Amino acid sequence: MWLVVGLGNPGMQYAATRHNIGFMLIDALAQAWSACSFRQRFCSQLTSCRIAQQDVLLMKPQTYMNRSGQAVSAVMAYRKLPLQHLVVVHDELDLPAGTVRIKVGGGHGGHNGIRDTIAHVGGDFVRLRLGIGRPAVKGQETQYVLQRFAAAQQSHLVEQLTLGCEAVEDLISRGVVAAQQRFHSSNRVANAP
């Protein structure tokens, strides 16, 4: 079994913001793989599906970004899942908008959701990094990630989420290294403005 966690913040005020692109990808996966309705468990919205003949839990922690690790660790412990079967999907300021990248381990890079997840479960999990780019003005990162995607960016966002769904399927079916080779060497990027 795999656990795919999208990082984000609960509540309508955050629903379409850049920081919630992890939640958006979980919703896209649930739709693409005909998952059941989400239910509230472990301080999260959870559902399950099968991707590439594997049982997969899809999770949106409802603990707010800075406490994501609490919910993740609860599900990991309950299901007795190995860290290698945890995929955390998150926004990435250090990648251009539209980029999809896969990484195993490493630091938190200033991302509070990743920081808390590392604190609770360790750092050697798979990260699916969805590039959102940086704000034009340095020091405006907090405001930037909490802004909604502009209307002109919506079609590019849909393309990026489609690529993200392909990446999840690829890493589950063929493994992390093969998925990295596919998504990194071919420079898979949505046509973001």
mmCIF file of C-alpha atoms in Angstrom:
data_model
loop_
_atom_site.group_PDB
_atom_site.id
_atom_site.type_symbol
_atom_site.label_atom_id
_atom_site.label_comp_id
_atom_site.label_asym_id
_atom_site.label_seq_id
_atom_site.Cartn_x
_atom_site.Cartn_y
_atom_site.Cartn_z
ATOM 1 C CA MET A 1 0.000 0.000 0.000
ATOM 2 C CA TRP A 2 1.072 3.570 -0.750
ATOM 3 C CA LEU A 3 0.139 6.817 1.001
ATOM 4 C CA VAL A 4 0.011 9.905 -1.211
ATOM 5 C CA VAL A 5 -0.343 13.087 0.843
ATOM 6 C CA GLY A 6 -1.112 16.489 -0.597
ATOM 7 C CA LEU A 7 -0.029 19.399 1.575
ATOM 8 C CA GLY A 8 -2.286 22.394 1.981
ATOM 9 C CA ASN A 9 -4.514 24.336 4.341
ATOM 10 C CA PRO A 10 -8.184 23.552 5.019
ATOM 11 C CA GLY A 11 -10.910 26.132 4.434
ATOM 12 C CA MET A 12 -12.354 27.945 1.444
ATOM 13 C CA GLN A 13 -10.045 30.944 1.895
ATOM 14 C CA TYR A 14 -7.088 28.712 0.939
ATOM 15 C CA ALA A 15 -8.798 26.441 -1.576
ATOM 16 C CA ALA A 16 -7.356 27.795 -4.830
ATOM 17 C CA THR A 17 -4.062 29.209 -3.547
ATOM 18 C CA ARG A 18 -0.598 28.216 -4.726
ATOM 19 C CA HIS A 19 0.167 26.712 -1.299
ATOM 20 C CA ASN A 20 -2.737 24.277 -1.798
ATOM 21 C CA ILE A 21 -1.554 22.751 -5.065
ATOM 22 C CA GLY A 22 -0.887 19.540 -3.101
ATOM 23 C CA PHE A 23 -4.594 19.321 -2.198
ATOM 24 C CA MET A 24 -5.453 20.036 -5.836
ATOM 25 C CA LEU A 25 -3.341 17.119 -7.028
ATOM 26 C CA ILE A 26 -4.966 14.751 -4.519
ATOM 27 C CA ASP A 27 -8.387 15.807 -5.858
ATOM 28 C CA ALA A 28 -7.164 15.237 -9.420
ATOM 29 C CA LEU A 29 -5.880 11.761 -8.511
ATOM 30 C CA ALA A 30 -9.164 10.900 -6.773
ATOM 31 C CA GLN A 31 -11.094 11.902 -9.879
ATOM 32 C CA ALA A 32 -8.730 10.193 -12.334
ATOM 33 C CA TRP A 33 -8.755 6.916 -10.409
ATOM 34 C CA SER A 34 -12.459 6.912 -9.408
ATOM 35 C CA ALA A 35 -11.786 7.037 -5.677
ATOM 36 C CA CYS A 36 -14.591 6.856 -3.143
ATOM 37 C CA SER A 37 -15.762 10.015 -1.403
ATOM 38 C CA PHE A 38 -13.323 11.513 1.074
ATOM 39 C CA ARG A 39 -14.031 10.784 4.728
ATOM 40 C CA GLN A 40 -12.707 12.478 7.854
ATOM 41 C CA ARG A 41 -10.162 10.331 9.760
ATOM 42 C CA PHE A 42 -6.829 10.984 11.462
ATOM 43 C CA CYS A 43 -7.377 14.775 11.278
ATOM 44 C CA SER A 44 -7.437 14.382 7.480
ATOM 45 C CA GLN A 45 -9.653 13.864 4.503
ATOM 46 C CA LEU A 46 -8.888 10.331 3.311
ATOM 47 C CA THR A 47 -9.977 8.147 0.441
ATOM 48 C CA SER A 48 -8.582 5.094 -1.301
ATOM 49 C CA CYS A 49 -8.179 3.847 -4.848
ATOM 50 C CA ARG A 50 -6.032 1.551 -6.948
ATOM 51 C CA ILE A 51 -3.257 2.997 -9.064
ATOM 52 C CA ALA A 52 -1.111 0.684 -11.212
ATOM 53 C CA GLN A 53 -2.582 -2.371 -9.458
ATOM 54 C CA GLN A 54 -1.528 -1.002 -6.042
ATOM 55 C CA ASP A 55 -3.737 0.029 -3.122
ATOM 56 C CA VAL A 56 -3.288 3.749 -2.535
ATOM 57 C CA LEU A 57 -4.536 6.027 0.237
ATOM 58 C CA LEU A 58 -5.038 9.650 -0.816
ATOM 59 C CA MET A 59 -4.774 12.134 2.031
ATOM 60 C CA LYS A 60 -5.356 15.838 2.636
ATOM 61 C CA PRO A 61 -4.296 16.717 6.224
ATOM 62 C CA GLN A 62 -6.685 19.147 7.896
ATOM 63 C CA THR A 63 -4.152 20.205 10.546
ATOM 64 C CA TYR A 64 -2.943 23.225 8.540
ATOM 65 C CA MET A 65 0.339 23.218 6.677
ATOM 66 C CA ASN A 66 2.633 23.745 9.668
ATOM 67 C CA ARG A 67 1.303 20.626 11.438
ATOM 68 C CA SER A 68 1.010 18.254 8.477
ATOM 69 C CA GLY A 69 3.399 15.728 10.011
ATOM 70 C CA GLN A 70 1.053 14.936 12.894
ATOM 71 C CA ALA A 71 -1.633 13.590 10.585
ATOM 72 C CA VAL A 72 0.854 11.846 8.292
ATOM 73 C CA SER A 73 2.569 10.037 11.166
ATOM 74 C CA ALA A 74 -0.791 8.867 12.578
ATOM 75 C CA VAL A 75 -1.767 7.195 9.285
ATOM 76 C CA MET A 76 1.727 5.779 8.739
ATOM 77 C CA ALA A 77 1.697 4.189 12.208
ATOM 78 C CA TYR A 78 -1.860 2.857 11.929
ATOM 79 C CA ARG A 79 -1.238 1.290 8.507
ATOM 80 C CA LYS A 80 2.349 0.262 9.368
ATOM 81 C CA LEU A 81 3.578 1.743 6.094
ATOM 82 C CA PRO A 82 7.266 1.900 5.184
ATOM 83 C CA LEU A 83 8.653 5.376 4.622
ATOM 84 C CA GLN A 84 9.519 4.400 1.026
ATOM 85 C CA HIS A 85 5.764 4.165 0.288
ATOM 86 C CA LEU A 86 5.025 7.724 1.394
ATOM 87 C CA VAL A 87 4.682 10.345 -1.361
ATOM 88 C CA VAL A 88 4.256 13.955 -0.222
ATOM 89 C CA VAL A 89 2.993 16.414 -2.843
ATOM 90 C CA HIS A 90 3.795 20.081 -2.261
ATOM 91 C CA ASP A 91 4.296 23.486 -3.831
ATOM 92 C CA GLU A 92 7.878 24.425 -4.652
ATOM 93 C CA LEU A 93 9.022 28.037 -4.916
ATOM 94 C CA ASP A 94 12.447 27.007 -6.239
ATOM 95 C CA LEU A 95 11.036 25.425 -9.404
ATOM 96 C CA PRO A 96 9.516 27.366 -12.314
ATOM 97 C CA ALA A 97 5.725 27.394 -12.480
ATOM 98 C CA GLY A 98 4.439 24.281 -14.215
ATOM 99 C CA THR A 99 7.418 22.083 -13.335
ATOM 100 C CA VAL A 100 6.914 18.563 -11.944
ATOM 101 C CA ARG A 101 9.881 16.975 -10.157
ATOM 102 C CA ILE A 102 10.411 13.898 -7.968
ATOM 103 C CA LYS A 103 12.919 13.778 -5.123
ATOM 104 C CA VAL A 104 13.706 11.346 -2.309
ATOM 105 C CA GLY A 105 14.931 12.676 1.013
ATOM 106 C CA GLY A 106 16.714 15.950 1.622
ATOM 107 C CA GLY A 107 15.926 18.958 3.754
ATOM 108 C CA HIS A 108 12.784 21.021 4.029
ATOM 109 C CA GLY A 109 13.993 23.968 1.933
ATOM 110 C CA GLY A 110 12.012 26.381 4.103
ATOM 111 C CA HIS A 111 8.689 24.594 3.441
ATOM 112 C CA ASN A 112 6.903 24.314 6.788
ATOM 113 C CA GLY A 113 4.733 21.365 5.763
ATOM 114 C CA ILE A 114 7.808 19.384 4.738
ATOM 115 C CA ARG A 115 9.639 20.535 7.880
ATOM 116 C CA ASP A 116 6.858 19.169 10.130
ATOM 117 C CA THR A 117 6.563 15.935 8.162
ATOM 118 C CA ILE A 118 10.312 15.334 8.494
ATOM 119 C CA ALA A 119 10.071 16.045 12.245
ATOM 120 C CA HIS A 120 7.369 13.390 12.654
ATOM 121 C CA VAL A 121 8.363 10.588 10.256
ATOM 122 C CA GLY A 122 11.941 11.262 9.127
ATOM 123 C CA GLY A 123 13.135 12.641 5.822
ATOM 124 C CA ASP A 124 13.563 9.688 3.477
ATOM 125 C CA PHE A 125 10.161 9.863 1.791
ATOM 126 C CA VAL A 126 9.324 10.648 -1.821
ATOM 127 C CA ARG A 127 8.485 14.281 -2.579
ATOM 128 C CA LEU A 128 6.508 15.269 -5.648
ATOM 129 C CA ARG A 129 7.464 18.908 -6.113
ATOM 130 C CA LEU A 130 5.085 21.084 -8.102
ATOM 131 C CA GLY A 131 6.783 24.286 -9.203
ATOM 132 C CA ILE A 132 4.969 27.560 -8.567
ATOM 133 C CA GLY A 133 7.899 29.915 -9.212
ATOM 134 C CA ARG A 134 8.897 32.849 -7.032
ATOM 135 C CA PRO A 135 7.249 36.237 -6.597
ATOM 136 C CA ALA A 136 8.621 39.149 -8.581
ATOM 137 C CA VAL A 137 9.604 40.946 -5.352
ATOM 138 C CA LYS A 138 11.960 39.216 -2.921
ATOM 139 C CA GLY A 139 10.524 38.910 0.574
ATOM 140 C CA GLN A 140 6.932 38.501 -0.634
ATOM 141 C CA GLU A 141 6.964 34.673 -0.528
ATOM 142 C CA THR A 142 4.343 34.299 2.225
ATOM 143 C CA GLN A 143 1.835 36.528 0.460
ATOM 144 C CA TYR A 144 2.651 34.900 -2.887
ATOM 145 C CA VAL A 145 1.982 31.307 -1.823
ATOM 146 C CA LEU A 146 -1.324 32.339 -0.239
ATOM 147 C CA GLN A 147 -2.544 34.045 -3.426
ATOM 148 C CA ARG A 148 -4.899 32.313 -5.828
ATOM 149 C CA PHE A 149 -3.745 31.311 -9.284
ATOM 150 C CA ALA A 150 -4.688 33.979 -11.829
ATOM 151 C CA ALA A 151 -7.372 33.184 -14.388
ATOM 152 C CA ALA A 152 -4.723 33.177 -17.137
ATOM 153 C CA GLN A 153 -2.839 30.429 -15.278
ATOM 154 C CA GLN A 154 -5.782 28.014 -14.938
ATOM 155 C CA SER A 155 -5.201 26.043 -18.155
ATOM 156 C CA HIS A 156 -1.499 25.701 -17.296
ATOM 157 C CA LEU A 157 -2.429 24.557 -13.783
ATOM 158 C CA VAL A 158 -4.679 21.842 -15.230
ATOM 159 C CA GLU A 159 -1.790 20.678 -17.424
ATOM 160 C CA GLN A 160 0.588 20.634 -14.441
ATOM 161 C CA LEU A 161 -1.893 18.594 -12.378
ATOM 162 C CA THR A 162 -2.232 16.127 -15.259
ATOM 163 C CA LEU A 163 1.560 15.747 -15.328
ATOM 164 C CA GLY A 164 1.539 15.297 -11.558
ATOM 165 C CA CYS A 165 -1.000 12.479 -11.831
ATOM 166 C CA GLU A 166 1.180 10.809 -14.465
ATOM 167 C CA ALA A 167 4.200 11.145 -12.169
ATOM 168 C CA VAL A 168 2.395 9.456 -9.253
ATOM 169 C CA GLU A 169 1.293 6.587 -11.483
ATOM 170 C CA ASP A 170 4.799 6.261 -12.904
ATOM 171 C CA LEU A 171 6.618 6.178 -9.576
ATOM 172 C CA ILE A 172 4.159 3.605 -8.169
ATOM 173 C CA SER A 173 4.247 1.376 -11.251
ATOM 174 C CA ARG A 174 7.904 1.687 -12.327
ATOM 175 C CA GLY A 175 9.716 3.021 -9.278
ATOM 176 C CA VAL A 176 11.187 6.340 -8.265
ATOM 177 C CA VAL A 177 14.333 6.220 -10.417
ATOM 178 C CA ALA A 178 12.431 5.430 -13.624
ATOM 179 C CA ALA A 179 9.901 8.151 -12.844
ATOM 180 C CA GLN A 180 12.677 10.658 -12.171
ATOM 181 C CA GLN A 181 14.349 9.799 -15.468
ATOM 182 C CA ARG A 182 11.093 10.316 -17.343
ATOM 183 C CA PHE A 183 10.094 13.578 -15.685
ATOM 184 C CA HIS A 184 13.528 15.139 -15.324
ATOM 185 C CA SER A 185 15.289 14.176 -18.555
ATOM 186 C CA SER A 186 12.337 15.113 -20.750
ATOM 187 C CA ASN A 187 11.947 18.378 -18.822
ATOM 188 C CA ARG A 188 8.235 17.767 -18.295
ATOM 189 C CA VAL A 189 6.818 21.225 -17.692
ATOM 190 C CA ALA A 190 3.344 22.578 -18.225
ATOM 191 C CA ASN A 191 3.229 25.504 -20.631
ATOM 192 C CA ALA A 192 3.137 28.059 -17.853
ATOM 193 C CA PRO A 193 3.298 31.748 -18.711
#
